[in-house]
mmCIF file with all atom_site columns, C-alpha atoms in Angstrom:
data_model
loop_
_atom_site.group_PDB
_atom_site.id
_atom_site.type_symbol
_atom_site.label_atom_id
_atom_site.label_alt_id
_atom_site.label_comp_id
_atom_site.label_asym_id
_atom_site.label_entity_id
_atom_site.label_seq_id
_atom_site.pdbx_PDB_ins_code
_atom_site.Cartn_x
_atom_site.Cartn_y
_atom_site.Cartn_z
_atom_site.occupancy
_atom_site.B_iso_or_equiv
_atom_site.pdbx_formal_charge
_atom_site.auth_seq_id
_atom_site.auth_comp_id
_atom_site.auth_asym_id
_atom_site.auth_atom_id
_atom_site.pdbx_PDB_model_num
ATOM 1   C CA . UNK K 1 1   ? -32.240 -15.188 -21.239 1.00 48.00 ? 1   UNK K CA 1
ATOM 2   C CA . UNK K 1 2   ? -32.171 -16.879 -24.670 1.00 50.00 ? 2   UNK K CA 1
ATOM 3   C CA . UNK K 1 3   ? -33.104 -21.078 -24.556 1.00 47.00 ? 3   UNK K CA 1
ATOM 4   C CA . UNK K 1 4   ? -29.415 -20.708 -26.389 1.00 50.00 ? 4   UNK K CA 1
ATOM 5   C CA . UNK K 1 5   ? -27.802 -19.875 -23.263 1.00 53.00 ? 5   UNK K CA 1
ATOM 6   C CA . UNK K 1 6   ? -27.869 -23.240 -21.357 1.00 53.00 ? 6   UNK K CA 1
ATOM 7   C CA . UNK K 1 7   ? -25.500 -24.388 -24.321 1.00 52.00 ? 7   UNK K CA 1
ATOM 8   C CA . UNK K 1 8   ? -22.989 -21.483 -22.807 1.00 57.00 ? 8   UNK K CA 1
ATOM 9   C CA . UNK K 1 9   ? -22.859 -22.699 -19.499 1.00 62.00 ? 9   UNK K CA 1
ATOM 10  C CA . UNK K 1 10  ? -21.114 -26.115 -19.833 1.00 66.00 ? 10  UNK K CA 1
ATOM 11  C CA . UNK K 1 11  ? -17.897 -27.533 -17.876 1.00 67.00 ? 11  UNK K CA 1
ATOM 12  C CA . UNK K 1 12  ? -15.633 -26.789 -20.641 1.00 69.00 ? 12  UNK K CA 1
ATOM 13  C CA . UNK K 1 13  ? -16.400 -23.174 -21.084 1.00 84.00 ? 13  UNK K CA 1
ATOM 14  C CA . UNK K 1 14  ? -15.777 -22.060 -17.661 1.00 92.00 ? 14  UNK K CA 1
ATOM 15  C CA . UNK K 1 15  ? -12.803 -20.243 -15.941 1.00 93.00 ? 15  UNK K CA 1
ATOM 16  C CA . UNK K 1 16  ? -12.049 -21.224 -12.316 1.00 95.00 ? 16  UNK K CA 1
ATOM 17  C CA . UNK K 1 17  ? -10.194 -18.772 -10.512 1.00 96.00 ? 17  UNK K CA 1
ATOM 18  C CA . UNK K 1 18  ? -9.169  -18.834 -6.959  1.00 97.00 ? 18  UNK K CA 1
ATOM 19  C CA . UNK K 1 19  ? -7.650  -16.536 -3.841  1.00 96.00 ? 19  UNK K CA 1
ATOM 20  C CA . UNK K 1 20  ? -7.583  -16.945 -0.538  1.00 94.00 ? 20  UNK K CA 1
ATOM 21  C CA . UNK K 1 21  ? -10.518 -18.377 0.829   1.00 96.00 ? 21  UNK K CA 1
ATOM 22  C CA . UNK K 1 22  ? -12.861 -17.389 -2.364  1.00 97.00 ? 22  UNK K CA 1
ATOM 23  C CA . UNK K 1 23  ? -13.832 -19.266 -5.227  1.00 97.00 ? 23  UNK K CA 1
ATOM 24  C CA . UNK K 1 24  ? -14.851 -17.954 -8.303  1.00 97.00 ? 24  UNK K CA 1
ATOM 25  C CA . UNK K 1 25  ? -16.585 -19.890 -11.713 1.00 95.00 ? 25  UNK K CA 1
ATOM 26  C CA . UNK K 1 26  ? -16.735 -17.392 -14.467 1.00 95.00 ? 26  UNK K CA 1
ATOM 27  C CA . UNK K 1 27  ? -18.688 -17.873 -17.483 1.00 93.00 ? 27  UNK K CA 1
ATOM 28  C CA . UNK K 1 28  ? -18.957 -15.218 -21.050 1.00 91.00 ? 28  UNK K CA 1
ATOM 29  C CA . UNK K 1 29  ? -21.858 -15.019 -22.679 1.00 89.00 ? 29  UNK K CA 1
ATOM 30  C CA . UNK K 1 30  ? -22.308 -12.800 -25.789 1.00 90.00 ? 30  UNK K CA 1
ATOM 31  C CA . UNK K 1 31  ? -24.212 -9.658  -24.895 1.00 90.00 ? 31  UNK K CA 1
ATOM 32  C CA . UNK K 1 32  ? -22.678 -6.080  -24.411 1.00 90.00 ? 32  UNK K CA 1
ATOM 33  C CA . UNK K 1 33  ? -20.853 -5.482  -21.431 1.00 90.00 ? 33  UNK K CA 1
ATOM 34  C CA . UNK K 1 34  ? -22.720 -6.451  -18.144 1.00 93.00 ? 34  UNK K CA 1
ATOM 35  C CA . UNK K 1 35  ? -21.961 -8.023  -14.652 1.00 94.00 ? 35  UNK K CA 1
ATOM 36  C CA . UNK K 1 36  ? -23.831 -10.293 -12.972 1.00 95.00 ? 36  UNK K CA 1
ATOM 37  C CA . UNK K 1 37  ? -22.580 -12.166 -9.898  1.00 96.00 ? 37  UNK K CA 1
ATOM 38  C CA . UNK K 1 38  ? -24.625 -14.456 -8.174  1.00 95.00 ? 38  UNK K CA 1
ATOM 39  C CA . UNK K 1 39  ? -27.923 -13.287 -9.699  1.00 94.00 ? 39  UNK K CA 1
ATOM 40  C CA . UNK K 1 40  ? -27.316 -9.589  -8.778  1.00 95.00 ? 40  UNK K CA 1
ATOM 41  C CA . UNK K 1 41  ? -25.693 -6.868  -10.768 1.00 96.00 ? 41  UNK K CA 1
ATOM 42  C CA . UNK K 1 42  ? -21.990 -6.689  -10.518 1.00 95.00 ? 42  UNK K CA 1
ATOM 43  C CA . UNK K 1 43  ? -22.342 -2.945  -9.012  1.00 96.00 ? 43  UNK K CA 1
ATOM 44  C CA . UNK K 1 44  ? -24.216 -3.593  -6.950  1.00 97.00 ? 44  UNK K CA 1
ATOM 45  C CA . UNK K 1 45  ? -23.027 -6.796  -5.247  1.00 96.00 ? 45  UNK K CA 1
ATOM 46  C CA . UNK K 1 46  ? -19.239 -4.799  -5.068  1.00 95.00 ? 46  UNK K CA 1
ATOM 47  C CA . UNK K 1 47  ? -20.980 -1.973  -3.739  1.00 95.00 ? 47  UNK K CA 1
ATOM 48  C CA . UNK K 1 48  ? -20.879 0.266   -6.598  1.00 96.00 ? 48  UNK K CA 1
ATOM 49  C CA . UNK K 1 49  ? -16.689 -0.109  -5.750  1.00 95.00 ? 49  UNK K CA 1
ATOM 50  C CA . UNK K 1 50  ? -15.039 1.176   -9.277  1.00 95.00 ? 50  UNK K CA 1
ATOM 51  C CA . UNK K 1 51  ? -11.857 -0.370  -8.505  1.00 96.00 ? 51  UNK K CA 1
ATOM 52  C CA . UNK K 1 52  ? -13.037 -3.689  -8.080  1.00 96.00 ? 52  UNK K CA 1
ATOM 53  C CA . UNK K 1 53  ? -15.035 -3.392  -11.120 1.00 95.00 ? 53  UNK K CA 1
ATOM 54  C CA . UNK K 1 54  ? -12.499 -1.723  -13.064 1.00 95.00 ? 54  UNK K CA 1
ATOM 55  C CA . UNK K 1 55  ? -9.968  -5.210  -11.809 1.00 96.00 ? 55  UNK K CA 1
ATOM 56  C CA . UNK K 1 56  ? -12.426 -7.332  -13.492 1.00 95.00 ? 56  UNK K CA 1
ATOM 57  C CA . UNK K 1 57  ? -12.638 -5.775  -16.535 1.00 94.00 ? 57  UNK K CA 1
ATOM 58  C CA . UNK K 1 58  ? -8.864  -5.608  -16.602 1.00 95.00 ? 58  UNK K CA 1
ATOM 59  C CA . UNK K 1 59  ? -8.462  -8.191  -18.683 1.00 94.00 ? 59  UNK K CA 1
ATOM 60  C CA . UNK K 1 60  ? -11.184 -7.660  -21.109 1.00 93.00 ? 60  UNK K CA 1
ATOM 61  C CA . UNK K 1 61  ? -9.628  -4.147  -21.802 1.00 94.00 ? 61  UNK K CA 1
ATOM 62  C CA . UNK K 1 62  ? -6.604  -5.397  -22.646 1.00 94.00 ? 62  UNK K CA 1
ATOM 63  C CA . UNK K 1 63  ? -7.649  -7.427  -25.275 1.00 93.00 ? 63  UNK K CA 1
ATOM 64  C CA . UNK K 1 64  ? -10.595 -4.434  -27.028 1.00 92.00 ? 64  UNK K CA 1
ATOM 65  C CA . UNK K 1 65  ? -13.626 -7.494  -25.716 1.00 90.00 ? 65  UNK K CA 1
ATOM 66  C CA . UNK K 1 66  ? -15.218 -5.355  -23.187 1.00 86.00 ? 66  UNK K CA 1
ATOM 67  C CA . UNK K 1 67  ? -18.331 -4.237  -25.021 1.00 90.00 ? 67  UNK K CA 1
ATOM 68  C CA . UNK K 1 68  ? -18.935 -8.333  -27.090 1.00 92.00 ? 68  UNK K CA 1
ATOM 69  C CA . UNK K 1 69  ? -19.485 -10.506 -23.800 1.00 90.00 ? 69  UNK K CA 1
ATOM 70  C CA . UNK K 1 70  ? -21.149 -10.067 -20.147 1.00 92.00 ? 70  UNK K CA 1
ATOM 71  C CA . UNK K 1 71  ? -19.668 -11.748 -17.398 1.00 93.00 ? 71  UNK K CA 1
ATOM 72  C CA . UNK K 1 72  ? -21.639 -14.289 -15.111 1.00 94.00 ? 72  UNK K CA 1
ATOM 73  C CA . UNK K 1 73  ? -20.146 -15.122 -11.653 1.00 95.00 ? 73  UNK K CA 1
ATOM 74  C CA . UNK K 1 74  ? -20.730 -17.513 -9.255  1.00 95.00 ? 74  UNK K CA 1
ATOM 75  C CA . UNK K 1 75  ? -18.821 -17.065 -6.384  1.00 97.00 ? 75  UNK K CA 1
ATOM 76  C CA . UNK K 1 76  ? -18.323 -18.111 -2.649  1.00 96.00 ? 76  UNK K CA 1
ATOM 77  C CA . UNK K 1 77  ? -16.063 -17.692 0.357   1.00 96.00 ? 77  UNK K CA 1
ATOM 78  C CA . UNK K 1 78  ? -13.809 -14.858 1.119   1.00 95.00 ? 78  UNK K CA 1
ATOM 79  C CA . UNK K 1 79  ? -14.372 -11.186 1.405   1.00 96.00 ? 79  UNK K CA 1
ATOM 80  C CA . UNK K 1 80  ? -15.031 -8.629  -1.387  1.00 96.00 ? 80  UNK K CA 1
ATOM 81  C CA . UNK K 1 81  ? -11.420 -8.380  -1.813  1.00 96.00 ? 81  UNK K CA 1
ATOM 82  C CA . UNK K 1 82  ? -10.602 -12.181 -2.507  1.00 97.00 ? 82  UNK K CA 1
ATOM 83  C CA . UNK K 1 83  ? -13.662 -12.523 -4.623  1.00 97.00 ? 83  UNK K CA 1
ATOM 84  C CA . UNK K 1 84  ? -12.667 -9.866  -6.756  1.00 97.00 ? 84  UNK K CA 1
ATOM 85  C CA . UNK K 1 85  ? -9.047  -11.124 -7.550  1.00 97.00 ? 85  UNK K CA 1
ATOM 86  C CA . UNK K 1 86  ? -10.873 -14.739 -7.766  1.00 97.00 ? 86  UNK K CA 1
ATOM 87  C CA . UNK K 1 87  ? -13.284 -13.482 -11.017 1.00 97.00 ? 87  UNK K CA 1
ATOM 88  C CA . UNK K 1 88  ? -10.707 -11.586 -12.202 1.00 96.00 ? 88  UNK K CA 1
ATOM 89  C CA . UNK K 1 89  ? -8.348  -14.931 -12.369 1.00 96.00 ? 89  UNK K CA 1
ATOM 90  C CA . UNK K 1 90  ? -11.562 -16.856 -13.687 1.00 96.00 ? 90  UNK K CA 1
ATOM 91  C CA . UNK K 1 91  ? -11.949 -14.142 -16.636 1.00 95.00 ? 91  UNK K CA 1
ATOM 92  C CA . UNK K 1 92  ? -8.375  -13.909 -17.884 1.00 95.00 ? 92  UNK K CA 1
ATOM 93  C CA . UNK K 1 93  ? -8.154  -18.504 -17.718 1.00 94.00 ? 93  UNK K CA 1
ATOM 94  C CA . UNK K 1 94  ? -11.140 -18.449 -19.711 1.00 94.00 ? 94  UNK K CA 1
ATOM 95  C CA . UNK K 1 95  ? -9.918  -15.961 -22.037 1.00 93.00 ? 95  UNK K CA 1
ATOM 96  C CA . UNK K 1 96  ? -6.914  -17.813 -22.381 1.00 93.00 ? 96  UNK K CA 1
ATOM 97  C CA . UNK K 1 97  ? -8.907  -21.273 -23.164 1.00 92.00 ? 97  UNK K CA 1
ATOM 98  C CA . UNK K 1 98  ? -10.766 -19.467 -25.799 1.00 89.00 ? 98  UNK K CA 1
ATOM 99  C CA . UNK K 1 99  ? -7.339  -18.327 -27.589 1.00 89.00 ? 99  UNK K CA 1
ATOM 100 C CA . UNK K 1 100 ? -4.269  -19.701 -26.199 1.00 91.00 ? 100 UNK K CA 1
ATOM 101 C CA . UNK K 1 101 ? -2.664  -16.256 -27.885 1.00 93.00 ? 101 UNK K CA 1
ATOM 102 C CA . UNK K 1 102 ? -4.117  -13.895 -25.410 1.00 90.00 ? 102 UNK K CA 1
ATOM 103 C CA . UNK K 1 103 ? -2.330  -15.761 -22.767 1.00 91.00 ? 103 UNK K CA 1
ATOM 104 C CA . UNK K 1 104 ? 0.950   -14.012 -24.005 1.00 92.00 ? 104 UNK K CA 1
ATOM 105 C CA . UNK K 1 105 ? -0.860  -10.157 -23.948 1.00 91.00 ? 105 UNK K CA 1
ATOM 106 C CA . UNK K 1 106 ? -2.487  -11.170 -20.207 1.00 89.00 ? 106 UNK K CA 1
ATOM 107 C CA . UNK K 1 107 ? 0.675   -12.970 -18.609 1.00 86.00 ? 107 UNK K CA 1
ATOM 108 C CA . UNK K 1 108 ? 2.819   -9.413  -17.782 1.00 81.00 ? 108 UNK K CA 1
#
């Protein structure tokens, strides 16, 4: 990791997303299209489930950004299911605080 990417991971460039019983804090950093959730790859730590991964990625896809950031996850609490819907929440709020106009191509 770059000595850059400390300046990525500040309180104000984070997405909080929550269900259930699981808690997600999401965080982009530029890079080409990875997953990492709480230091392990995101394939792994779903168990190599594509419809989980495809659910985060959901809103990335919608908006052509899938291949310009990585997503870093730390989450807690809940099952895979809850944590899944939790990053997914976290991605599309941060995507939203980064440009108020996706909010209206991510809402429906």
């Amino acid at each position: 990791m770059n000595p850059n990417a400390k300046l990525l991971f500040q309180k104000d460039q984070i997405g909080l997303g929550k269900r259930k019983e699981a808690t997600a804090r999401v965080f982009l950093v530029p890079g080409e299209g990875n997953i990492i959730i709480n230091k392990v790859p995101g394939e792994r730590y779903l168990q190599y489930n594509t419809t989980y991964l495809n659910k985060i990625w959901d809103p990335l896809k919608k908006l052509n950004l899938e291949t310009q950031f990585d997503i870093v996850v730390l989450v807690r609490g809940g099952g895979l299911t809850g944590q899944t819907d939790a990053i997914q929440l976290g991605v599309a709020r941060l995507l939203c605080k980064m440009d108020p106009q996706h909010r209206s191509i991510l809402k429906p």
